[in-house]
Structures are given as C-alpha cells and as structure tokens.
Tab-separated table of C-alpha atoms in Angstrom:
chain	number	residue	atom	x	y	z
N	112	MET	CA	81.514	-39.139	-216.189
N	113	VAL	CA	78.149	-39.112	-217.959
N	114	ARG	CA	74.961	-38.683	-215.946
N	115	TRP	CA	72.269	-40.327	-218.052
N	116	ARG	CA	68.592	-39.465	-218.049
N	117	SER	CA	65.686	-40.665	-220.197
N	118	GLY	CA	62.482	-38.726	-220.715
N	119	THR	CA	59.763	-37.548	-223.081
N	120	VAL	CA	59.745	-34.298	-225.050
N	121	THR	CA	56.855	-32.118	-223.903
N	122	ALA	CA	57.566	-28.874	-225.757
N	123	LEU	CA	59.903	-27.277	-228.291
N	124	ARG	CA	61.196	-23.842	-227.403
N	125	ARG	CA	63.458	-21.456	-229.274
N	126	GLY	CA	65.732	-22.666	-232.013
N	127	TRP	CA	68.584	-21.204	-234.036
N	128	ALA	CA	70.867	-22.410	-236.802
N	129	GLY	CA	71.726	-26.016	-235.955
N	130	ALA	CA	70.129	-26.249	-232.498
N	131	VAL	CA	66.744	-26.470	-230.803
N	132	GLU	CA	65.759	-26.134	-227.135
N	133	LEU	CA	63.157	-28.446	-225.650
N	134	ASP	CA	61.512	-29.416	-222.394
N	135	VAL	CA	61.803	-33.046	-221.333
N	136	ALA	CA	59.584	-34.682	-218.713
N	137	LEU	CA	61.417	-37.239	-216.570
N	138	PRO	CA	59.852	-40.313	-214.938
N	139	ASP	CA	59.994	-38.659	-211.496
N	140	GLY	CA	57.707	-35.862	-212.701
N	141	SER	CA	60.407	-33.190	-213.016
N	142	THR	CA	61.259	-31.328	-216.235
N	143	MET	CA	64.677	-30.733	-217.736
N	144	ARG	CA	65.719	-28.087	-220.232
N	145	ALA	CA	67.557	-29.829	-223.064
N	146	LEU	CA	69.343	-28.970	-226.288
N	147	ALA	CA	69.399	-31.044	-229.471
N	148	TYR	CA	71.553	-30.752	-232.564
N	149	PRO	CA	69.290	-32.022	-235.385
N	150	GLU	CA	72.258	-32.664	-237.698
N	151	LEU	CA	73.563	-35.204	-235.186
N	152	VAL	CA	70.499	-36.781	-233.587
N	153	GLY	CA	67.509	-35.783	-235.709
N	154	ARG	CA	64.819	-33.223	-234.900
N	155	PRO	CA	62.865	-34.036	-231.727
N	156	GLU	CA	59.103	-33.618	-231.619
N	157	PRO	CA	56.708	-33.597	-228.660
N	158	GLY	CA	56.087	-37.166	-227.578
N	159	ASP	CA	59.535	-38.424	-228.609
N	160	ARG	CA	61.541	-40.371	-226.059
N	161	VAL	CA	65.044	-38.930	-225.700
N	162	LEU	CA	68.238	-40.055	-224.025
N	163	LEU	CA	70.057	-37.207	-222.272
N	164	ASN	CA	73.514	-36.430	-220.973
N	165	ALA	CA	72.488	-34.290	-217.989
N	166	GLY	CA	75.824	-33.747	-216.231
N	167	ALA	CA	76.437	-30.070	-217.114
N	168	LEU	CA	72.887	-29.097	-216.203
N	169	LEU	CA	72.969	-30.919	-212.880
N	170	MET	CA	76.291	-29.289	-212.027
N	171	GLY	CA	74.859	-25.857	-212.764
N	172	LEU	CA	77.455	-24.857	-215.352
N	173	GLY	CA	76.569	-21.478	-216.847
N	174	THR	CA	77.348	-21.916	-220.531
N	175	GLY	CA	76.616	-25.629	-220.483
N	176	GLY	CA	73.334	-25.304	-218.659
N	177	TYR	CA	71.465	-27.847	-220.731
N	178	ALA	CA	70.918	-31.540	-220.757
N	179	LEU	CA	72.138	-32.636	-224.188
N	180	VAL	CA	70.129	-34.964	-226.384
N	181	VAL	CA	72.219	-38.017	-227.187
N	182	ALA	CA	69.620	-39.955	-229.183
N	183	LEU	CA	65.982	-40.338	-230.162
N	184	PRO	CA	66.087	-44.129	-229.699
N	185	ASP	CA	62.592	-44.834	-231.022
N	186	ARG	CA	62.864	-42.563	-234.102
N	187	LEU	CA	66.362	-42.589	-235.489
N	188	PRO	CA	67.123	-40.096	-238.266
N	189	PRO	CA	67.733	-41.486	-241.771
N	190	ASP	CA	71.244	-42.081	-243.023
N	191	PRO	CA	72.848	-39.246	-245.022
N	192	PRO	CA	72.080	-39.502	-248.753
N	193	VAL	CA	75.674	-40.314	-249.742
N	194	SER	CA	76.930	-43.859	-249.201
N	195	GLY	CA	78.974	-44.331	-246.053
N	196	ASP	CA	81.402	-46.824	-247.586
N	197	SER	CA	83.484	-44.282	-249.531
N	198	ARG	CA	85.200	-40.979	-248.977
N	199	ASP	CA	83.101	-39.137	-251.556
N	200	ALA	CA	81.354	-37.082	-248.863
N	201	GLY	CA	84.496	-36.635	-246.788
N	202	HIS	CA	86.369	-38.572	-244.160
N	203	LEU	CA	87.226	-36.023	-241.459
N	204	VAL	CA	86.152	-37.577	-238.169
N	205	LYS	CA	85.648	-35.013	-235.403
N	206	ALA	CA	84.860	-35.454	-231.722
N	207	ARG	CA	86.821	-38.581	-232.532
N	208	TYR	CA	86.014	-41.889	-230.876
N	209	THR	CA	83.123	-40.429	-228.933
N	210	PRO	CA	79.664	-41.957	-229.516
N	211	LEU	CA	78.539	-38.950	-231.585
N	212	GLN	CA	81.559	-38.554	-233.835
N	213	PRO	CA	80.470	-36.960	-237.142
N	214	ILE	CA	82.196	-37.741	-240.446
N	215	LEU	CA	82.599	-34.584	-242.503
N	216	LEU	CA	84.059	-33.247	-245.718
N	217	GLY	CA	87.333	-31.461	-245.033
N	218	VAL	CA	87.933	-28.306	-247.008
N	219	ASP	CA	91.267	-29.567	-248.318
N	220	GLU	CA	90.679	-33.313	-248.744
N	221	GLU	CA	90.427	-35.156	-252.054
N	222	ALA	CA	86.647	-34.939	-252.480
N	223	SER	CA	86.497	-31.233	-251.659
N	224	PRO	CA	85.796	-28.756	-254.478
N	225	HIS	CA	88.525	-26.616	-252.903
N	226	ARG	CA	91.201	-29.286	-253.041
N	227	ALA	CA	93.019	-27.804	-256.044
N	228	VAL	CA	93.209	-24.375	-254.415
N	229	LEU	CA	94.481	-25.665	-251.089
N	230	GLU	CA	96.703	-28.553	-252.180
N	231	SER	CA	99.739	-26.309	-252.454
N	232	ALA	CA	98.556	-23.278	-250.465
N	233	ASP	CA	101.214	-22.216	-247.983
N	234	ASP	CA	100.920	-18.459	-247.501
N	235	LEU	CA	98.357	-16.084	-245.983
N	236	ALA	CA	99.837	-13.178	-247.941
N	237	GLY	CA	99.725	-10.810	-244.986
N	238	LEU	CA	96.149	-11.597	-243.916
N	239	PRO	CA	95.369	-9.801	-240.629
N	240	VAL	CA	94.160	-12.347	-238.068
N	241	VAL	CA	92.726	-11.238	-234.729
N	242	THR	CA	93.215	-13.743	-231.928
N	243	ALA	CA	91.074	-13.759	-228.783
N	244	ASP	CA	90.817	-16.150	-225.847
N	245	LEU	CA	87.040	-15.899	-225.278
N	246	HIS	CA	84.158	-16.448	-227.684
N	247	SER	CA	82.464	-13.360	-226.252
N	248	ALA	CA	85.090	-11.181	-227.953
N	249	LEU	CA	83.892	-12.238	-231.422
N	250	PRO	CA	80.996	-9.778	-231.907
N	251	ALA	CA	83.014	-6.929	-230.382
N	252	ILE	CA	85.981	-7.552	-232.689
N	253	LEU	CA	83.598	-7.684	-235.623
N	254	ALA	CA	81.979	-4.412	-234.522
N	255	GLY	CA	85.416	-2.783	-234.499
N	256	ILE	CA	86.146	-4.028	-238.014
N	257	ARG	CA	82.767	-2.860	-239.298
N	258	ALA	CA	83.219	0.605	-237.751
N	259	ASP	CA	85.905	1.425	-240.326
N	260	ALA	CA	85.470	-1.275	-242.987
N	261	PRO	CA	81.737	-2.003	-243.325
N	262	HIS	CA	82.218	-4.148	-246.424
N	263	ALA	CA	85.177	-6.205	-245.209
N	264	ARG	CA	85.029	-9.930	-245.800
N	265	VAL	CA	85.482	-11.425	-242.324
N	266	ALA	CA	85.951	-15.137	-241.613
N	267	TYR	CA	85.727	-16.748	-238.195
N	268	LEU	CA	87.767	-19.772	-237.165
N	269	LEU	CA	86.164	-21.755	-234.345
N	270	THR	CA	88.831	-23.609	-232.384
N	271	ASP	CA	88.082	-26.555	-230.144
N	272	GLY	CA	88.838	-25.109	-226.704
N	273	GLY	CA	85.162	-24.576	-225.923
N	274	ALA	CA	81.958	-25.898	-227.470
N	275	LEU	CA	82.802	-28.302	-230.278
N	276	PRO	CA	79.575	-27.852	-232.287
N	277	ALA	CA	79.381	-24.423	-233.948
N	278	TRP	CA	75.603	-24.875	-233.609
N	279	PHE	CA	75.779	-24.256	-229.853
N	280	SER	CA	76.630	-20.580	-230.342
N	281	ARG	CA	73.688	-18.185	-230.485
N	282	THR	CA	76.280	-15.468	-231.114
N	283	LEU	CA	77.272	-17.161	-234.352
N	284	ALA	CA	73.639	-17.503	-235.354
N	285	GLY	CA	73.218	-13.764	-234.849
N	286	LEU	CA	76.343	-12.937	-236.848
N	287	ARG	CA	75.569	-15.262	-239.745
N	288	ASP	CA	74.983	-12.415	-242.206
N	289	GLU	CA	78.057	-10.526	-240.967
N	290	LEU	CA	80.594	-13.255	-241.793
N	291	VAL	CA	81.678	-14.740	-245.109
N	292	GLY	CA	81.890	-18.041	-243.296
N	293	THR	CA	82.801	-19.991	-240.183
N	294	ILE	CA	85.555	-22.588	-240.362
N	295	SER	CA	85.538	-25.172	-237.582
N	296	VAL	CA	89.042	-26.475	-236.905
N	297	GLY	CA	90.544	-29.301	-234.915
N	298	GLN	CA	87.852	-31.283	-233.091
N	299	ALA	CA	85.276	-28.488	-233.548
N	300	PHE	CA	82.637	-29.042	-236.216
N	301	GLY	CA	79.489	-27.592	-237.742
N	302	GLY	CA	80.997	-24.586	-239.518
N	303	ASP	CA	80.456	-23.648	-243.132
N	304	LEU	CA	83.811	-25.297	-243.833
N	305	GLU	CA	85.627	-28.021	-241.899
N	306	ALA	CA	89.381	-28.051	-241.372
N	307	SER	CA	91.562	-30.594	-239.617
N	308	THR	CA	93.970	-28.002	-238.185
N	309	LEU	CA	94.094	-24.295	-237.514
N	310	HIS	CA	96.747	-23.982	-240.218
N	311	SER	CA	94.549	-25.481	-242.940
N	312	GLY	CA	91.615	-23.443	-241.643
N	313	LEU	CA	93.586	-20.204	-241.920
N	314	LEU	CA	94.599	-21.058	-245.484
N	315	ALA	CA	90.956	-21.773	-246.298
N	316	ALA	CA	89.941	-18.382	-244.893
N	317	ARG	CA	92.432	-16.686	-247.206
N	318	HIS	CA	92.165	-18.787	-250.347
N	319	VAL	CA	88.597	-20.181	-250.274
N	320	LEU	CA	86.583	-17.527	-248.469
N	321	ASP	CA	88.789	-14.697	-249.800
N	322	ALA	CA	88.706	-13.066	-246.375
N	323	ASP	CA	90.118	-9.593	-245.769
N	324	VAL	CA	90.348	-10.299	-242.032
N	325	ALA	CA	90.052	-13.484	-239.974
N	326	ILE	CA	89.153	-13.910	-236.316
N	327	VAL	CA	90.351	-16.899	-234.279
N	328	ALA	CA	88.646	-17.744	-230.979
N	329	GLN	CA	87.431	-20.826	-229.169
N	330	GLY	CA	83.755	-21.639	-228.938
N	331	PRO	CA	81.615	-20.703	-225.927
N	332	GLY	CA	81.999	-22.681	-222.729
N	333	ASN	CA	85.772	-22.520	-222.303
N	334	LEU	CA	87.549	-24.691	-219.753
N	335	GLY	CA	89.340	-23.028	-216.857
N	336	THR	CA	90.707	-24.174	-213.515
N	337	GLY	CA	91.779	-20.820	-212.077
N	338	THR	CA	95.451	-21.633	-212.651
N	339	ARG	CA	97.940	-20.035	-215.008
N	340	TRP	CA	98.117	-22.930	-217.429
N	341	GLY	CA	94.781	-24.630	-216.881
N	342	PHE	CA	92.751	-22.599	-219.354
N	343	SER	CA	91.766	-23.608	-222.865
N	344	GLY	CA	92.276	-20.040	-224.125
N	345	VAL	CA	96.035	-20.351	-223.641
N	346	ALA	CA	95.899	-21.769	-227.183
N	347	VAL	CA	95.662	-18.153	-228.380
N	348	GLY	CA	99.455	-18.106	-228.190
N	349	GLU	CA	99.629	-21.119	-230.465
N	350	ALA	CA	97.289	-19.341	-232.875
N	351	VAL	CA	99.739	-16.431	-233.041
N	352	ASN	CA	102.487	-18.870	-233.968
N	353	ALA	CA	100.343	-20.465	-236.681
N	354	VAL	CA	99.420	-17.119	-238.231
N	355	ALA	CA	103.035	-15.962	-238.271
N	356	THR	CA	104.290	-19.276	-239.660
N	357	LEU	CA	101.924	-18.923	-242.609
N	358	GLY	CA	102.827	-15.322	-243.372
N	359	GLY	CA	99.821	-13.633	-241.780
N	360	ARG	CA	99.722	-10.695	-239.386
N	361	PRO	CA	98.681	-11.679	-235.855
N	362	VAL	CA	96.678	-9.044	-233.989
N	363	GLY	CA	96.203	-9.822	-230.304
N	364	SER	CA	92.919	-8.890	-228.671
N	365	LEU	CA	93.785	-8.425	-225.010
N	366	ARG	CA	91.401	-9.454	-222.257
N	367	ILE	CA	91.142	-6.228	-220.277
N	368	SER	CA	88.653	-5.613	-217.483
N	369	ALA	CA	87.995	-3.332	-214.548
N	370	ALA	CA	84.816	-5.198	-213.630
N	371	ASP	CA	85.797	-8.837	-213.219
N	372	PRO	CA	85.500	-9.721	-209.525
N	373	ARG	CA	88.529	-12.014	-209.730
N	374	PRO	CA	91.797	-10.094	-209.221
N	375	ARG	CA	93.682	-12.301	-211.691
N	376	HIS	CA	91.448	-11.039	-214.503
N	377	ARG	CA	91.502	-7.324	-213.692
N	378	GLY	CA	93.697	-5.044	-215.741
N	379	VAL	CA	95.121	-7.454	-218.303
N	380	SER	CA	93.931	-10.976	-217.511
N	381	HIS	CA	96.647	-13.390	-216.485
N	382	HIS	CA	95.432	-15.597	-219.331
N	383	SER	CA	96.362	-12.950	-221.914
N	384	LEU	CA	99.719	-12.469	-220.231
N	385	THR	CA	100.394	-16.214	-220.337
N	386	ALA	CA	99.189	-16.753	-223.892
N	387	TYR	CA	101.052	-13.826	-225.432
N	388	GLY	CA	103.937	-13.684	-222.989
N	389	ARG	CA	104.787	-17.381	-222.652
N	390	VAL	CA	103.114	-19.402	-225.427
N	391	ALA	CA	103.360	-17.072	-228.426
N	392	LEU	CA	106.905	-17.381	-229.731
N	393	ALA	CA	106.217	-15.198	-232.771
N	394	ALA	CA	105.576	-11.470	-232.585
N	395	ALA	CA	102.056	-10.091	-232.612
N	396	GLU	CA	100.569	-6.615	-232.540
N	397	LEU	CA	98.874	-6.313	-229.150
N	398	VAL	CA	96.162	-3.677	-229.155
N	399	VAL	CA	95.489	-1.308	-226.260
N	400	PRO	CA	92.466	0.974	-226.626
N	401	ASP	CA	92.752	4.683	-225.906
N	402	GLY	CA	90.298	6.198	-223.480
N	403	LEU	CA	90.547	3.708	-220.644
N	404	ASP	CA	90.073	4.967	-217.116
N	405	PRO	CA	93.474	6.364	-216.071
N	406	ALA	CA	93.922	3.893	-213.217
N	407	LEU	CA	93.059	0.956	-215.462
N	408	ALA	CA	95.279	2.293	-218.250
N	409	ALA	CA	98.237	2.509	-215.863
N	410	GLU	CA	97.627	-1.047	-214.691
N	411	VAL	CA	97.443	-2.276	-218.298
N	412	ASP	CA	100.620	-0.451	-219.311
N	413	ALA	CA	102.556	-1.899	-216.391
N	414	ALA	CA	101.383	-5.438	-217.125
N	415	LEU	CA	102.436	-5.214	-220.773
N	416	VAL	CA	105.994	-4.016	-220.169
N	417	PRO	CA	107.485	-7.559	-220.214
N	418	LEU	CA	105.554	-8.430	-223.392
N	419	ALA	CA	106.936	-5.434	-225.285
N	420	THR	CA	110.290	-7.176	-225.764
N	421	ARG	CA	108.640	-9.594	-228.214
N	422	HIS	CA	105.443	-7.929	-229.345
N	423	ARG	CA	104.516	-4.519	-230.681
N	424	ILE	CA	102.106	-2.659	-228.380
N	425	VAL	CA	99.689	-0.641	-230.507
N	426	ARG	CA	97.531	2.217	-229.222
N	427	VAL	CA	94.260	2.496	-231.096
N	428	PRO	CA	91.796	5.412	-230.944
N	429	THR	CA	88.322	4.470	-229.829
N	430	ASP	CA	86.139	7.244	-231.223
N	431	GLY	CA	82.971	5.706	-232.652
N	432	LEU	CA	83.584	2.264	-231.174
N	433	ASP	CA	81.000	2.585	-228.418
N	434	ALA	CA	78.315	3.270	-231.016
N	435	ALA	CA	79.573	0.354	-233.136
N	436	LEU	CA	79.391	-1.974	-230.139
N	437	ARG	CA	75.850	-0.878	-229.321
N	438	ALA	CA	74.850	-1.635	-232.920
N	439	SER	CA	76.229	-5.197	-232.773
N	440	ALA	CA	74.112	-7.773	-234.607
N	441	ALA	CA	74.636	-10.172	-231.676
N	442	PRO	CA	74.195	-9.369	-227.970
N	443	LEU	CA	77.370	-8.549	-226.049
N	444	SER	CA	77.968	-10.559	-222.893
N	445	THR	CA	81.023	-11.900	-221.135
N	446	MET	CA	80.815	-13.888	-217.916
N	447	GLY	CA	77.261	-12.572	-217.540
N	448	ARG	CA	78.319	-8.915	-217.916
N	449	GLY	CA	77.024	-6.737	-220.720
N	450	LEU	CA	78.607	-3.761	-222.456
N	451	ASP	CA	77.969	-1.192	-219.745
N	452	ALA	CA	78.975	-3.560	-216.955
N	453	ASP	CA	82.380	-4.380	-218.518
N	454	HIS	CA	82.946	-1.647	-221.079
N	455	ALA	CA	86.744	-1.969	-221.150
N	456	TYR	CA	86.584	-5.640	-222.140
N	457	PHE	CA	84.455	-5.021	-225.206
N	458	LEU	CA	86.268	-1.793	-226.096
N	459	ALA	CA	89.605	-3.639	-226.156
N	460	ALA	CA	88.207	-6.297	-228.494
N	461	ALA	CA	86.654	-3.682	-230.779
N	462	ALA	CA	89.958	-1.785	-230.899
N	463	ALA	CA	91.702	-4.968	-232.047
N	464	GLY	CA	89.130	-5.249	-234.830
N	465	ARG	CA	89.669	-1.636	-235.823
N	466	HIS	CA	93.431	-2.178	-236.017
N	467	ALA	CA	92.988	-5.279	-238.187
N	468	ALA	CA	90.766	-3.289	-240.545
N	469	ALA	CA	93.501	-0.664	-240.858
N	470	LEU	CA	96.075	-3.316	-241.732
N	471	PHE	CA	94.249	-4.433	-244.863
N	472	GLY	CA	93.180	-0.894	-245.697
N	473	GLY	CA	89.558	-1.819	-246.350
N	474	GLU	CA	86.676	0.554	-246.793
C-alpha cells in the first residue's frame, strides 16, 4: 500500500516535458528525491510543503526510484479554465477512481475537433505498426525507421502496462521532435492525444496524425514477476490482434539478447515467445536482424520455429543500423545496459523499424 511522507521542497533539479525533479527535506533531517507532474499537482517551488507517496523509492525500484508528489496542500493549483460541470473539455477519466484521476478530452468524443473524422473510422488502410514489449525499444525502432525513411511520419502509442503518465518518460521528451505525436491509450495519459482504447488510438494515428508508421509499446517501469504470464508486456500479443483487426500490418519487434544475465531472456526472451506465440492470434511479421553472432542467431532461429506456423519470420539486413542507433535523439538503455552492452537487443528493434519503413515505401 501507500507509504506516505510529508516534507518541504529544498531545491528543484532537472525538468523535462511534463515533469520536474526536486529534493524534499523530511522532518527527520533526511532528504528524498521526488518527482512532480505539474499538470496534476501544480509546480512546486522551494519552501512548499509536499505530500509524497514514497513506496517505490523506499523499495529501491529502478525505474520508479522517486517519491511522487501527491499534493501541494498549502498551495493548490487553480482549476482548469473550462467549467468542470460539462463535457466541453472532455470526459475521459484515466487512472480511474484513484485520488489523482485526470479528466481529459478523448480524441474521438463529442467535444473533440477530430470527432467527425473518427466517428466512422474503422480501417488502418495497411498502416505498418511495430509492436514492442519494452519502452526502451522505442528509440531504437525509431532509429531503424529513420535510417531508411528520414521524413516518415511516426506516431507512438503509449499503452498502460508501465508508467501511466507520458510525462514520466525522459525518452519521450528526447524524441519529441522525432514524432508526429504520442497517443496515450487505456489508463495511460499525458500524450498529445488521448484515446480510451488501443483500437481508437490506432485509428487516431492513421486518420488524425496521418502517420506513415506507428509504434506501440508500454511506458517505462513495466511490471514483471519472473513468470511466463506475469508480465505487463504480454499485451504486445493483444496489440497484434488489434492492428490486424483494423486492417493494419503488425510488425513484431523481438526481444533478443545475449547479455541479459537471466537465462529466460537470452536468445529470444520468453516474454516475446509468449506474447507472439500464445497471445497473438493474428499473424504478424516477426523481424530477425542479420549479422547476429552465429551462436545467438542459431538460438534465435530455434526458438522461433514454433512461431513460424502462424507468423512470417522476416530477415532484415542491418547495414547502417549501428550508425543510426548511435545517432539516436534519445539515449539507449535497457535494464541498465547501453548499446554496446546489449547490442543485439537494440539491433533487433532497429531492424523492426527498418522493415516497417519498407512496408510503407517511405523516403
């Protein structure tokens, strides 16, 4: 449950789109590193008293290593400018029935300027959609797209398996100029557009953002228990089904690694095998990069044999992808490992991006 703390802001540190880090002095004389989302709680200033949810920090979680600001109780932010007694500014409630549930304008609801476009939208018209189970794949997939299609219009769909606020992601802040928009779907929020479901979000990517390629991945801070089914990224298989149902082209970014210390994630991660082999009922194009170490390549090929009965296994050349990855607008890191420490992981994601770029034929 929640571990509450109360303290006083002593310093503001770095900030990025939608978030600000701060130091908070506690009554016992210790200091906590905290994170605030100004859109939710207001912008803290030194001297403000803040209420914190400190559980993730105290537990030592890597991605969630902050105390989160719940409120500035002595200096509440003003109400939004639009009256709260109508649906004119939207009525999508996300993080529903939690104390910080925001009420947002859904891209396809009645008050949305995009309502007319989306009211009868039902087809992605062959839109290539890359699916990945970790947020860390996002910049690598984008690098692969940009390697061959530098002017492609790329949309990102943030699903709710990890961080719900898009503002938490420094990766997204770094890629802001590389994307035509972020669509937060399900319980996730804080994107450029808000959608109630992945299906409506995909249609918005195609018909509102006019995307050439879309990328679907959960936010940072995924949930995993070390079991086959206890991982939030298993929803990648459901994303494949959604893309296929709407007439898009699912492209599976495989989680491949020779560096992960956990045997279940070496070669092709058991999470990819579960998501694409058990959850995805529709066919996808699963991308395998050329140029893997021969031992790793053999392990990958063997793991994918059962999946080939449903999916198409696609071999993609990797010339130029290393340079594209090193030029990424956002730092590359997965489970604390950078590009050189886990090259195969990022190369596989970039190859999926390259294949998606080839599908729409962009330049």
